[in-house]
Coordinates of C-alpha atoms in Angstrom, one line a residue:
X971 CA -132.8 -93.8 92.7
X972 CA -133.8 -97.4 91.3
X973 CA -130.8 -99.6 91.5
X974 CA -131.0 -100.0 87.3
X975 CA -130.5 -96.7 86.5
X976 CA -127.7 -96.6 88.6
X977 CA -126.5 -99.0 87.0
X978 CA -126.8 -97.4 83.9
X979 CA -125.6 -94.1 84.7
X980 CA -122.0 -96.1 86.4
X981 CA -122.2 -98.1 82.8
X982 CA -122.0 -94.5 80.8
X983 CA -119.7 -92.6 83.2
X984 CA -117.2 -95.8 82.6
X985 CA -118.2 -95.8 78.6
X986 CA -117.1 -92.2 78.3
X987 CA -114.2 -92.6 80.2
X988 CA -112.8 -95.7 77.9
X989 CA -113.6 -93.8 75.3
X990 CA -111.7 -90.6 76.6
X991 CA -108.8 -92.7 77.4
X992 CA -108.6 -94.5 74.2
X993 CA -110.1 -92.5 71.7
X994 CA -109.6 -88.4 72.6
X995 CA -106.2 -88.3 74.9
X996 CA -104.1 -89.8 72.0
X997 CA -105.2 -87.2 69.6
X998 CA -105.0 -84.3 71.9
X999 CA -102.7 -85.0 73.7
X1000 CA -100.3 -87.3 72.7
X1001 CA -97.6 -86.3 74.9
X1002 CA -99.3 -88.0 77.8
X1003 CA -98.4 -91.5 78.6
X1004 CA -100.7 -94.0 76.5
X1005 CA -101.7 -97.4 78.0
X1006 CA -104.3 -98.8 75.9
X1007 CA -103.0 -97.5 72.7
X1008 CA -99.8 -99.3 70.4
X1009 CA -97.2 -97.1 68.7
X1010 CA -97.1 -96.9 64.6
X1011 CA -93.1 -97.8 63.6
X1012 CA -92.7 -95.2 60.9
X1013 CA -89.2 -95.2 59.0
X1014 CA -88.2 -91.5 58.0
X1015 CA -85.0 -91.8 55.3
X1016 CA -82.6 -89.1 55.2
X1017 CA -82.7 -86.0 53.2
X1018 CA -86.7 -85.9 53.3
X1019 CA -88.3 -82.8 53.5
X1020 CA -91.1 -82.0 56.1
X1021 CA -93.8 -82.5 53.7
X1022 CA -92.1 -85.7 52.4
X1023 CA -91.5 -87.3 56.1
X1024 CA -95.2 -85.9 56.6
X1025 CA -96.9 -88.2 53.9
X1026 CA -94.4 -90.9 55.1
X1027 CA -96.2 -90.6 58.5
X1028 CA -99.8 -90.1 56.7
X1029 CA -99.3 -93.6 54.7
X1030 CA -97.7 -95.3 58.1
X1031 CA -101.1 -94.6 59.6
X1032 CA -99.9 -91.6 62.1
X1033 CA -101.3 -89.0 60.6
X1034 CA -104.4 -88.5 58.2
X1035 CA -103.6 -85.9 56.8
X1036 CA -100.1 -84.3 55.3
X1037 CA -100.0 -81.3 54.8
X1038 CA -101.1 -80.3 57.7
X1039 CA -98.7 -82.1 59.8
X1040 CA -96.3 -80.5 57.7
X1041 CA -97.7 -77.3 58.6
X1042 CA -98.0 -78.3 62.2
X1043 CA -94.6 -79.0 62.4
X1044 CA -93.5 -75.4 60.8
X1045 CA -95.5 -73.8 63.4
X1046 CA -93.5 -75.6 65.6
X1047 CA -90.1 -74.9 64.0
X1048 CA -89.5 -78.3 63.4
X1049 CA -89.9 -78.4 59.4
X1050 CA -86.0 -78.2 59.0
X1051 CA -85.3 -80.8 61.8
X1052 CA -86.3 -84.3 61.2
X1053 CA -83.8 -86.3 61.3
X1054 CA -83.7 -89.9 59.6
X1055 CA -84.0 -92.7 61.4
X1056 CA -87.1 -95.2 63.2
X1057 CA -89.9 -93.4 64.6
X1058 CA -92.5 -95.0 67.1
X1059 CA -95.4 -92.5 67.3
X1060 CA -98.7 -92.8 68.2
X1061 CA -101.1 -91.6 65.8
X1062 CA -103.2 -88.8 66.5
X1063 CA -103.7 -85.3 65.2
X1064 CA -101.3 -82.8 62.6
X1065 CA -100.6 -80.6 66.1
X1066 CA -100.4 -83.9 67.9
X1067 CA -98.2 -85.4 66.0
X1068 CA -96.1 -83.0 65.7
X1069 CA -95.6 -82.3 68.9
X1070 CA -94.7 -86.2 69.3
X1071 CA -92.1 -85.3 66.7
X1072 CA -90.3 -82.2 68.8
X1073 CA -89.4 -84.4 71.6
X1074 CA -89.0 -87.7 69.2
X1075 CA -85.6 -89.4 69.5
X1076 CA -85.5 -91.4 66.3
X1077 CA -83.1 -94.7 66.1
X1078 CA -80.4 -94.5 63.2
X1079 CA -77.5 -96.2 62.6
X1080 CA -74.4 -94.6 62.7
X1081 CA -71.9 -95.4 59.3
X1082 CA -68.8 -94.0 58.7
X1083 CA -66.9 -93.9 55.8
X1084 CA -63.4 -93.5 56.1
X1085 CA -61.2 -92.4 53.3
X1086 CA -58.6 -95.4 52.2
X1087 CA -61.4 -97.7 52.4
X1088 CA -61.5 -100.8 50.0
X1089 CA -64.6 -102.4 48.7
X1090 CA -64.3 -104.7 51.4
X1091 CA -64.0 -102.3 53.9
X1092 CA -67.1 -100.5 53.2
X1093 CA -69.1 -103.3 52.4
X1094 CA -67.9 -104.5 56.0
X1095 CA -70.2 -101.0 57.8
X1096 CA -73.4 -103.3 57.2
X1097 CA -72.1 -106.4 59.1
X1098 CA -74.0 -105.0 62.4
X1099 CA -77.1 -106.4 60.6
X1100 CA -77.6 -109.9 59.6
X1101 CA -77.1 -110.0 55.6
X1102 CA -76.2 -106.5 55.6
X1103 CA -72.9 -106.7 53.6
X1104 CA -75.0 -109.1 50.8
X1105 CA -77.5 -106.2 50.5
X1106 CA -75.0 -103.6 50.5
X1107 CA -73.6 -105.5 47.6
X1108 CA -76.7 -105.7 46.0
X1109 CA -77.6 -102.3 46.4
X1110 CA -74.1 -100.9 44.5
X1111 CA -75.2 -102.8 41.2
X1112 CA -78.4 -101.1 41.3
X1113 CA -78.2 -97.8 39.3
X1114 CA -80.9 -96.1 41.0
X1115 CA -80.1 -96.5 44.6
X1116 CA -77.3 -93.6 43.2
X1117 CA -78.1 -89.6 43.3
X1118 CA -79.5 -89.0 39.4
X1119 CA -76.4 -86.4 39.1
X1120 CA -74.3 -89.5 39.6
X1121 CA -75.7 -91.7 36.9
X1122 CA -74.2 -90.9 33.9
X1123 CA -70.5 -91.6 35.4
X1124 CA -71.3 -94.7 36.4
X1125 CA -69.0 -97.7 35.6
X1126 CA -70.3 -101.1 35.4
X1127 CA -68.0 -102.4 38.0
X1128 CA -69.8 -101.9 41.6
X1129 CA -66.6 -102.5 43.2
X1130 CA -64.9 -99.4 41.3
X1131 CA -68.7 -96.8 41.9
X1132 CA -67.3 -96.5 45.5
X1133 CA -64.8 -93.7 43.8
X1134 CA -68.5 -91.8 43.6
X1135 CA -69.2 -92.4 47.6
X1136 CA -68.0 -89.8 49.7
X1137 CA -66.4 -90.4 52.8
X1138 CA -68.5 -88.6 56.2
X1139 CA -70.3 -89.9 58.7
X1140 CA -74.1 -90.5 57.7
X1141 CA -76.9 -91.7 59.8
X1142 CA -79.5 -94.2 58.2
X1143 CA -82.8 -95.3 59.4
X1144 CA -82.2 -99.1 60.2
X1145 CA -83.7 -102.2 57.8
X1146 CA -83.1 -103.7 54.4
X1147 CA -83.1 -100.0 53.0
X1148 CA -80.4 -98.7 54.9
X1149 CA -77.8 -99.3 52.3
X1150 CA -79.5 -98.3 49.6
X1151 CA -80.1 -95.2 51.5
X1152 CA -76.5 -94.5 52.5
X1153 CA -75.3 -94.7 49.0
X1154 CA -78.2 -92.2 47.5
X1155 CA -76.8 -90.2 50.5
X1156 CA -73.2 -90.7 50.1
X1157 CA -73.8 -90.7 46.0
X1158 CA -75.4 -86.7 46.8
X1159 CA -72.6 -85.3 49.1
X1160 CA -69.7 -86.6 46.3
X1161 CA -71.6 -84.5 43.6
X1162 CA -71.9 -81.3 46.0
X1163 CA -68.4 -81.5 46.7
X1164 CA -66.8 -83.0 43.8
X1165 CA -68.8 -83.5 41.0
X1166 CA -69.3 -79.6 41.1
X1167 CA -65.5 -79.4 40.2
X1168 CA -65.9 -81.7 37.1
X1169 CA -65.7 -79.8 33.7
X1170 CA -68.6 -79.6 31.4
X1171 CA -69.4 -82.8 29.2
X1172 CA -66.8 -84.7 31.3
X1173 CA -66.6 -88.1 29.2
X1174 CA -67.9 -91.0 31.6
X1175 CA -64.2 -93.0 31.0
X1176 CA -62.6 -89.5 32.0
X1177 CA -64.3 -89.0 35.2
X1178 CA -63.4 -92.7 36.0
X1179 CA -60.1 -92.0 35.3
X1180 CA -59.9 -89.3 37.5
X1181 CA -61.0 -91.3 40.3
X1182 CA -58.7 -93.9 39.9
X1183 CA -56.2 -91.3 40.0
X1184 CA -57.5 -89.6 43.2
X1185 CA -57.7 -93.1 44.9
X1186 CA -54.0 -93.2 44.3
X1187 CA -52.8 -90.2 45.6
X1188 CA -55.2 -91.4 48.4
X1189 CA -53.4 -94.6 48.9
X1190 CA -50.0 -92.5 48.9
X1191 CA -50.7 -89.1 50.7
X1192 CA -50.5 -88.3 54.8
X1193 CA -50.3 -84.6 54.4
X1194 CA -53.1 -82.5 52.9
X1195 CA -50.8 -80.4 51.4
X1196 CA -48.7 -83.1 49.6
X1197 CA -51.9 -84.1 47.4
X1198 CA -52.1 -81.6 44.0
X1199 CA -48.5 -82.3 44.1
X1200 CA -48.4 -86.2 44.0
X1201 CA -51.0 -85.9 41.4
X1202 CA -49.1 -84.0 39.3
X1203 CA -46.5 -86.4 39.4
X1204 CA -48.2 -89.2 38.5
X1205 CA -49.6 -87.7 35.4
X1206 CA -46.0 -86.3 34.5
X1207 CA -45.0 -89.5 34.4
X1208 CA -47.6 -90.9 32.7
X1209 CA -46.8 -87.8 29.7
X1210 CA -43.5 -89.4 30.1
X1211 CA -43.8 -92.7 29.4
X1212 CA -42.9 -93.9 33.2
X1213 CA -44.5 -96.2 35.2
X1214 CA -46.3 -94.5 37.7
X1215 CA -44.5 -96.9 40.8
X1216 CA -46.9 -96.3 43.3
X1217 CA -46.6 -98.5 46.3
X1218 CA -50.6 -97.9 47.2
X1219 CA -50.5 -99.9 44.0
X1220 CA -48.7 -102.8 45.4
X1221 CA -49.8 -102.6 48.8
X1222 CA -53.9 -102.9 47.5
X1223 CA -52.6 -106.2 44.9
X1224 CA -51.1 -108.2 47.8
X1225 CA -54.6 -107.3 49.5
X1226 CA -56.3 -108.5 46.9
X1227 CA -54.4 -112.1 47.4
X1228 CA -55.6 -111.8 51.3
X1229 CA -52.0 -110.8 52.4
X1230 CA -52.5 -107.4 54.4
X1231 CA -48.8 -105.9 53.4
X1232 CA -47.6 -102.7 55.4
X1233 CA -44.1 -102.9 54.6
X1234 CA -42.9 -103.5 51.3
X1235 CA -39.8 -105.4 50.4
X1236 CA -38.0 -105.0 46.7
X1237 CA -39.3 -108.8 46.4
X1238 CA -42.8 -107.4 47.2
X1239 CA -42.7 -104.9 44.0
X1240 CA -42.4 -108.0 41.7
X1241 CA -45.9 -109.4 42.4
X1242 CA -47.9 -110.4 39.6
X1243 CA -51.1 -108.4 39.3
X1244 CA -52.6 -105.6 36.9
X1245 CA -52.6 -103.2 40.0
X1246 CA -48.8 -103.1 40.4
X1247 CA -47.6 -100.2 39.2
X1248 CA -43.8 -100.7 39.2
X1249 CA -44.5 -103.6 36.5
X1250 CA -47.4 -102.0 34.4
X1251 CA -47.7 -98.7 32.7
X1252 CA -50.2 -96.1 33.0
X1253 CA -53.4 -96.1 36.0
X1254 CA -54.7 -99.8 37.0
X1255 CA -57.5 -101.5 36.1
X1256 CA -59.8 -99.6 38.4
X1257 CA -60.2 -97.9 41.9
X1258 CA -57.9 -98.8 44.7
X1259 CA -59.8 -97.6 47.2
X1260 CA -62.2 -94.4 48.4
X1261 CA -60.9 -91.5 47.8
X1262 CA -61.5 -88.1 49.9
X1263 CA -62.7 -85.3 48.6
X1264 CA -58.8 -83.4 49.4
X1265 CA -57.8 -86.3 46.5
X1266 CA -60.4 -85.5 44.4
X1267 CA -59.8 -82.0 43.9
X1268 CA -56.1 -83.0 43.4
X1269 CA -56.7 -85.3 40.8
X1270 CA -58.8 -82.6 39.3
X1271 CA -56.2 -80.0 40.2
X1272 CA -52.9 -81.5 40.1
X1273 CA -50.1 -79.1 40.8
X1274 CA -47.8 -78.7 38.1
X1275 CA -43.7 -79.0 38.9
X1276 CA -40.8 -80.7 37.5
X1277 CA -40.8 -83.5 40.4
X1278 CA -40.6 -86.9 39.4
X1279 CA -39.4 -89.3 42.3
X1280 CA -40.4 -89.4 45.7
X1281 CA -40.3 -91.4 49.0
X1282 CA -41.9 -91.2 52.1
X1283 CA -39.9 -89.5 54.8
X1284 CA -39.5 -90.8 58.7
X1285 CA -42.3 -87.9 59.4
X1286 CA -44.9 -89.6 57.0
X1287 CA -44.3 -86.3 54.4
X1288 CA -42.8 -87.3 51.4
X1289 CA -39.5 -86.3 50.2
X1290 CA -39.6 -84.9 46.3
X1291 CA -36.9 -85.0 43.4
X1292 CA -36.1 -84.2 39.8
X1293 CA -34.1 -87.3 38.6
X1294 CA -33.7 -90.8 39.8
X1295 CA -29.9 -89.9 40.6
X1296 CA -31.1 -87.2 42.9
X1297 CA -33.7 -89.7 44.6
X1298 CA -31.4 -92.1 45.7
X1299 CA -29.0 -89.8 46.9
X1300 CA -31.7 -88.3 49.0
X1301 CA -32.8 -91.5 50.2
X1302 CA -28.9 -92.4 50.9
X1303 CA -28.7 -89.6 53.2
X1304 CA -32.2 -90.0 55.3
X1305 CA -30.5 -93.7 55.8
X1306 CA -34.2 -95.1 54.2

């Protein structure tokens, strides 16, 4: 055989092997290591259905066509299983894809929201990314990063919306979206849980006011029990004329002044601020911190009884009574 057209034939054999390589193995089979080909980053937010996160991956360039990766990935019983998060796929197929996407490990961040929080607290769960507490900020002014249920009970103080945030643990693709995703998240779980419990035509102001209330009985409550009834107490002494003397109150104003406060002293219930409660009648200004959804439902469905006074015990569990005479006797006798 002339030495040219073995040349030629050893220049197609290696053509059609590049192009195997390159071009067919990361559509067929895309499970297969890939050398000569990059990986698409594709971010997937949470709550996104299969065909959402499918036209997700058809825009990032993984996928050409949607819906059938969505269908793809039902055959594969994976429709109800992406999780949020970063993907790095290589683009191929529907069927290829999809089977990227049953083995996928996707990164996400990890933010928990613990009840008791403060605004600074929660703004603090986006310091693992540079100018993440600024764009968490941000994003709580912005009506629309917040579940369209949500909306309408929304106070213009971002500080006080974090009454509307309820505390879980939530994974988040990573970026400049993440907070903005956590709160539509966050935003969506408070209206299954709580905002389900509201009454018809609850009056914006109300609903606030309720809030305020639940992140009271937040600030005072250890025992799950304990809540309905603390509620009630608070608004029987509001009925009454009484200051509600809530020591969540006092604790949260000292906070505000940067002096973290875990004890309180008689001297300490004299500090000047619209969130004390022993010196200012009725709720304060606004939210003192993130209420569960246990204080919710109290707030909501506060226990009625003919309590007035109470003081936390040695155990944490508070101690209940019917006058002020009857309180300090009771205190008198614990030695508190």
């Amino acid at each position: 055989m002339p030495k040219k057209n073995e040349d030629l034939i050893l220049f197609l054999i290696a053509a059609a092997l590049y192009s195997f390589v390159v071009f067919y193995l990361p559509f067929a089979c895309p499970e297969l290591p890939h050398t000569l080909s990059q990986k698409i980053e594709v971010v997937i937010p949470g709550g996104a259905s299969a065909l959402e996160a499918a036209a997700i991956f058809e825009k990032g360039g993984v996928a050409d066509d949607a819906q059938a990766l969505s269908h793809a990935m039902a055959e594969l019983g994976i429709d109800r299983a992406i999780k949020p998060g970063l993907y790095r796929l290589f683009k191929s197929t529907p069927k290829g894809v999809a089977r990227q996407l049953a083995n996928a490990k996707p990164e996400a961040n990890k933010i928990t929201l613990i009840p008791g929080s403060g605004s600074r607290a929660l703004a603090a769960l986006f310091d693992y990314e540079e100018g993440g507490r600024e764009l968490f900020v941000a994003a709580m002014k912005d009506d629309g990063n917040f579940h369209s249920g949500v909306r309408e009970y929304l106070p213009d103080s971002a500080d006080a919306r974090m009454i509307f945030l309820l505390p879980e643990t939530y994974f988040v693709a990573p970026g400049k979206g993440a907070a903005a995703e956590f709160i539509k998240r966050a935003s969506a779980l408070w209206l299954e849980r709580v905002g389900s419990e509201l009454p018809k035509n609850s009056r914006k102001e109300v609903v606030l006011q309720s809030g305020i209330l639940a992140s009271l009985v937040e600030g005072e409550a250890k025992a799950a029990d304990e809540r309905p009834l603390l509620a009630g107490i608070f608004l029987s002494r509001m009925q009454k004329k009484m200051r509600l003397q809530s020591c969540a109150s006092v604790v949260y104003a000292w906070g505000e002044r940067g002096v973290k406060k875990r004890n309180l002293s008689y001297g300490d219930l004299k500090i000047d601020s619209p969130y004390n409660t022993y010196r200012n009648e009725g709720l304060p200004p606004s939210p003192i911190c993130v209420p569960s959804a246990q204080s919710w439902l109290a707030a909501l469905h506060p226990r009625k009884s003919d309590f007035l006074f109470f003081f936390a015990g040695r155990d944490g569990r508070h101690v209940f009574s019917k006058s002020y005479e009857e309180h300090l006797r009771k205190q008198k006798e614990l030695g508190l």
